[in-house]
Every structure is written in structure tokens, then in C-alpha cells.
Amino acid sequence: MPAAHALLRLPPHRAPASRRGAVSKGCAIGAAVVLVPLVLAVLFLWGGYNGLVSAQEDTAQRWAQVENQYKRRYDLIPNLVETVQGAADFEQSTLTELTEARASVGRVQLPERLPTDQAQLDAYVRAQQGLGSALGRLFAVSENYPQLKATDAFRDLQSQLEGTENRIAVAREDYTRAVAEFNKKVRQFPSNLVAALTGFETLPQFSVDEVETTVPQVEFGK
């Protein structure tokens, strides 16, 4: 049985080194073919998503400035009404119009962070525009009351409201640009693919034909 024992002692068969190297190289290439596109896709989604988030956050900050300035005007009006009521025989209809316009602004509801519905934003802007118009008419009527215009309280409120109107115009312009940039990212390729996958949608914009946008600077009583 020596031949049988010799067979038992034979070393296991091994593939040639060149063949093993070819197999390893083939596996590495196959892994690269799978992993590289996957990594690129993850980087694309990551970068696109972060870009959309950044643009949305910038838009939200700009909108907060718009609301802050509108709120400042809203909060100043009761003091103005109280001051004007002290003037003898001031036109009551003008005061009533201003008070009602302010109430209309208070009735319009928008989402806390950003407006998302065009109709809601249009209603909000119309109410704000009505308030601005009523405020302008009150200051125009006040020209007929020199004693009222001479009071420190009236002049101080007039100055604060003039500054607020100008800041409103600047804040609206900044918000308009931010929305345009965000909406462009949502619509343009390839970021529109990320937007569709992650649920980002375009935001409503201020209407270009609003009277308020054509008269950004307001100087009451001049």
C-alpha cells in the first residue's frame, strides 16, 4: 500500500498565483463599479439637500424680518390713534378706517414659519396694503391740524412709522430675492430631483403688480 500512502500525503491543489491575482483584481473592480456610483449618488443627494435647506432657512429669516416690520407698524397704530383722538374735531371717519384696517390685518392667519399658499399670502398682503393706505390718509388729513402736528407725541410716532415703512420695503425686497433663489433650486436640474425626493416645494411670491411694491418709500406729512 505504499502508493496509497503517498497519495494521502499529496499537498492540496492550489490555483496558480497569477490566477489568484486576477480573481482578486476582478473582485476589486467589481466592488468599485458598485461603490463608486453609490458614493457619488449619496454625495449628490447630500449636497443637493443641504443646498435646499440652506436656501429655505435664508428665506425663513427674510420672512421673519418682513413680519417683524409689519408687526412694528401694527403695534404703533394704537398709540397713534390715541394721540390723534386728543385733537379737537379730528375726522372720525379717518380714525375708524385706520382702526378697521388694523383689525383686518389681525384676522389674516399665516403659517408660523413661512407662507406656503399663494392665496393666503395675497390676502395677507392686501390687508397690509390696506393698513398702509389708511395710515397714509390719516397723515394726509393731519396736515389740516397744525396743533396736532406740533405735538411731540405725534411727531415721534410719525418718525417711527416713516422708518418702519422704509424697513418694510427693504425687508420685502430681501424676501423676494430669497424666494426667487429658493424656487430656482427647487425647479432647476439637478436639484429639482432632490427636491422631488425630499418633499421641497416652491414658495409663493409677492405679486409684482401690487401698488405697495411700486411705492416703497413713504414720507408722511411732507
C-alpha positions as MATLAB code, in Angstrom:
seq = 'MPAAHALLRLPPHRAPASRRGAVSKGCAIGAAVVLVPLVLAVLFLWGGYNGLVSAQEDTAQRWAQVENQYKRRYDLIPNLVETVQGAADFEQSTLTELTEARASVGRVQLPERLPTDQAQLDAYVRAQQGLGSALGRLFAVSENYPQLKATDAFRDLQSQLEGTENRIAVAREDYTRAVAEFNKKVRQFPSNLVAALTGFETLPQFSVDEVETTVPQVEFGK';
ca = [
       0.000    0.000    0.000;
       2.882    2.454   -0.291;
       1.296    4.089   -3.316;
      -1.904    4.770   -1.372;
       0.055    6.343    1.474;
       1.890    8.512   -0.996;
      -1.398    9.771   -2.432;
      -2.641   10.637    1.035;
       0.425   12.723    1.644;
      -0.002   14.852   -1.549;
      -0.405   18.615   -0.798;
      -3.795   20.226   -1.614;
      -4.197   21.642   -5.075;
      -3.743   25.425   -5.323;
      -4.521   27.724   -8.180;
      -1.560   29.437   -9.736;
      -0.608   32.773   -8.174;
      -1.345   34.627  -11.402;
      -4.878   33.279  -11.426;
      -5.483   34.180   -7.796;
      -4.282   37.707   -8.501;
      -6.635   38.033  -11.459;
      -9.581   36.906   -9.311;
      -8.721   39.428   -6.560;
      -8.318   42.191   -9.092;
     -11.655   41.303  -10.655;
     -13.376   41.429   -7.262;
     -11.864   44.854   -6.540;
     -13.011   46.189   -9.888;
     -16.494   44.804   -9.320;
     -16.692   46.397   -5.876;
     -15.531   49.720   -7.309;
     -18.140   49.542  -10.062;
     -20.830   49.149   -7.399;
     -19.473   51.501   -4.725;
     -18.329   54.493   -6.784;
     -21.772   55.292   -8.275;
     -23.335   54.690   -4.870;
     -20.936   57.131   -3.175;
     -21.472   59.701   -5.908;
     -25.241   59.375   -5.548;
     -25.019   59.856   -1.763;
     -22.799   62.934   -2.213;
     -25.191   64.338   -4.802;
     -28.212   63.855   -2.540;
     -26.351   65.217    0.464;
     -25.133   68.341   -1.319;
     -28.463   68.998   -3.013;
     -30.437   68.541    0.185;
     -28.131   70.794    2.200;
     -28.355   73.453   -0.504;
     -32.141   73.377   -0.392;
     -32.191   73.514    3.399;
     -29.798   76.463    3.394;
     -31.912   78.368    0.853;
     -35.094   77.602    2.781;
     -33.582   78.781    6.070;
     -32.421   82.010    4.451;
     -35.929   82.560    3.096;
     -37.446   81.930    6.526;
     -35.127   84.500    8.090;
     -36.051   87.065    5.437;
     -39.732   86.400    6.007;
     -39.267   86.872    9.756;
     -37.878   90.345    9.049;
     -40.918   91.173    6.917;
     -43.250   90.093    9.696;
     -41.247   91.933   12.350;
     -41.574   95.225   10.488;
     -45.269   94.694    9.764;
     -45.809   93.880   13.445;
     -43.934   97.005   14.499;
     -46.282   99.121   12.383;
     -49.283   97.203   13.735;
     -48.176   97.839   17.334;
     -47.543  101.561   16.805;
     -51.001  102.334   15.456;
     -52.955  102.198   18.766;
     -50.664  104.882   20.200;
     -51.157  106.957   17.076;
     -54.939  106.619   17.274;
     -54.899  107.632   20.934;
     -52.742  110.658   20.172;
     -54.917  111.782   17.262;
     -58.113  111.361   19.255;
     -56.868  114.090   21.544;
     -57.026  116.618   18.699;
     -60.186  118.689   18.582;
     -62.662  117.731   15.862;
     -60.328  115.313   14.077;
     -62.139  113.447   11.295;
     -63.629  110.387   12.953;
     -64.086  108.534    9.671;
     -60.319  108.557    9.098;
     -59.678  107.081   12.533;
     -62.394  104.462   12.002;
     -60.878  103.466    8.656;
     -57.442  103.030   10.220;
     -58.815  101.010   13.121;
     -60.769   98.713   10.803;
     -57.772   98.248    8.518;
     -55.670   97.229   11.507;
     -58.352   94.738   12.568;
     -58.336   93.241    9.062;
     -54.601   92.582    9.362;
     -55.140   90.822   12.672;
     -57.692   88.459   11.121;
     -55.354   87.110    8.430;
     -53.622   83.912    9.505;
     -50.414   82.535    8.006;
     -48.210   79.558    8.943;
     -45.742   80.371   11.696;
     -42.551   79.880    9.713;
     -43.171   80.564    6.027;
     -46.196   81.292    3.840;
     -46.898   78.246    1.698;
     -50.167   79.162   -0.010;
     -50.356   81.919   -2.629;
     -53.964   82.832   -1.830;
     -53.171   83.216    1.883;
     -50.146   85.375    1.133;
     -52.166   87.539   -1.253;
     -54.842   88.072    1.408;
     -52.170   88.962    3.961;
     -50.535   91.472    1.617;
     -53.876   93.039    0.670;
     -54.662   93.560    4.354;
     -51.238   95.080    4.972;
     -51.597   97.275    1.919;
     -54.986   98.465    3.152;
     -53.472   99.329    6.510;
     -50.659  101.270    4.867;
     -53.141  103.202    2.726;
     -55.331  104.075    5.716;
     -52.264  105.197    7.612;
     -51.191  107.406    4.722;
     -54.631  109.020    4.546;
     -54.567  109.756    8.268;
     -51.263  111.561    7.962;
     -52.561  113.450    4.933;
     -55.605  114.619    6.902;
     -53.387  115.608    9.823;
     -51.994  118.405    7.629;
     -55.207  120.250    8.430;
     -54.433  120.119   12.165;
     -51.239  122.120   12.810;
     -51.682  121.923   16.576;
     -51.703  118.120   16.394;
     -48.652  118.065   14.145;
     -46.812  120.292   16.588;
     -47.104  117.828   19.488;
     -44.040  115.787   20.419;
     -46.028  112.541   20.628;
     -47.387  112.918   17.105;
     -44.038  113.852   15.592;
     -42.338  110.931   17.326;
     -44.916  108.433   16.070;
     -44.747  109.910   12.597;
     -40.981  109.498   12.551;
     -41.162  105.902   13.810;
     -43.787  104.967   11.249;
     -41.830  106.574    8.407;
     -38.803  104.482    9.347;
     -40.942  101.371    9.649;
     -42.442  101.838    6.186;
     -38.988  102.085    4.667;
     -37.789   98.997    6.558;
     -40.865   97.106    5.357;
     -39.914   97.903    1.758;
     -36.331   96.705    2.285;
     -37.449   93.515    4.069;
     -39.936   92.713    1.306;
     -37.258   93.143   -1.344;
     -34.854   90.854    0.536;
     -37.568   88.237    0.940;
     -38.480   88.437   -2.743;
     -34.887   87.708   -3.749;
     -34.612   84.834   -1.245;
     -37.804   83.208   -2.517;
     -36.642   83.548   -6.107;
     -33.355   81.819   -5.247;
     -35.078   79.018   -3.339;
     -37.674   78.423   -6.062;
     -34.908   78.298   -8.656;
     -33.207   75.490   -6.723;
     -36.485   73.591   -6.459;
     -37.146   73.854  -10.194;
     -33.705   73.608  -11.784;
     -31.969   70.353  -12.702;
     -30.403   68.502  -10.951;
     -31.503   69.956   -7.587;
     -35.135   69.500   -8.662;
     -34.572   65.734   -8.387;
     -33.506   66.105   -4.764;
     -36.433   68.446   -4.105;
     -38.876   65.913   -5.510;
     -37.369   63.105   -3.414;
     -37.273   65.106   -0.178;
     -40.565   66.994   -0.420;
     -39.372   70.560   -1.059;
     -41.909   72.698   -2.947;
     -41.822   76.213   -4.377;
     -42.923   79.076   -2.136;
     -45.479   81.775   -3.000;
     -44.141   85.146   -4.024;
     -45.304   88.737   -3.610;
     -47.324   89.759   -6.636;
     -45.432   92.121   -8.913;
     -48.483   94.272   -9.674;
     -49.118   95.337   -6.086;
     -49.325   99.072   -5.539;
     -47.229   98.716   -2.408;
     -44.239   97.464   -4.376;
     -44.327  100.480   -6.667;
     -44.295  102.974   -3.811;
     -41.625  101.626   -1.424;
     -40.654  104.947    0.155;
     -43.248  106.677    2.320;
     -42.720  110.104    3.827;
     -45.811  111.050    5.784;
     -46.770  114.660    6.203;
     -44.193  116.072    3.772;
];
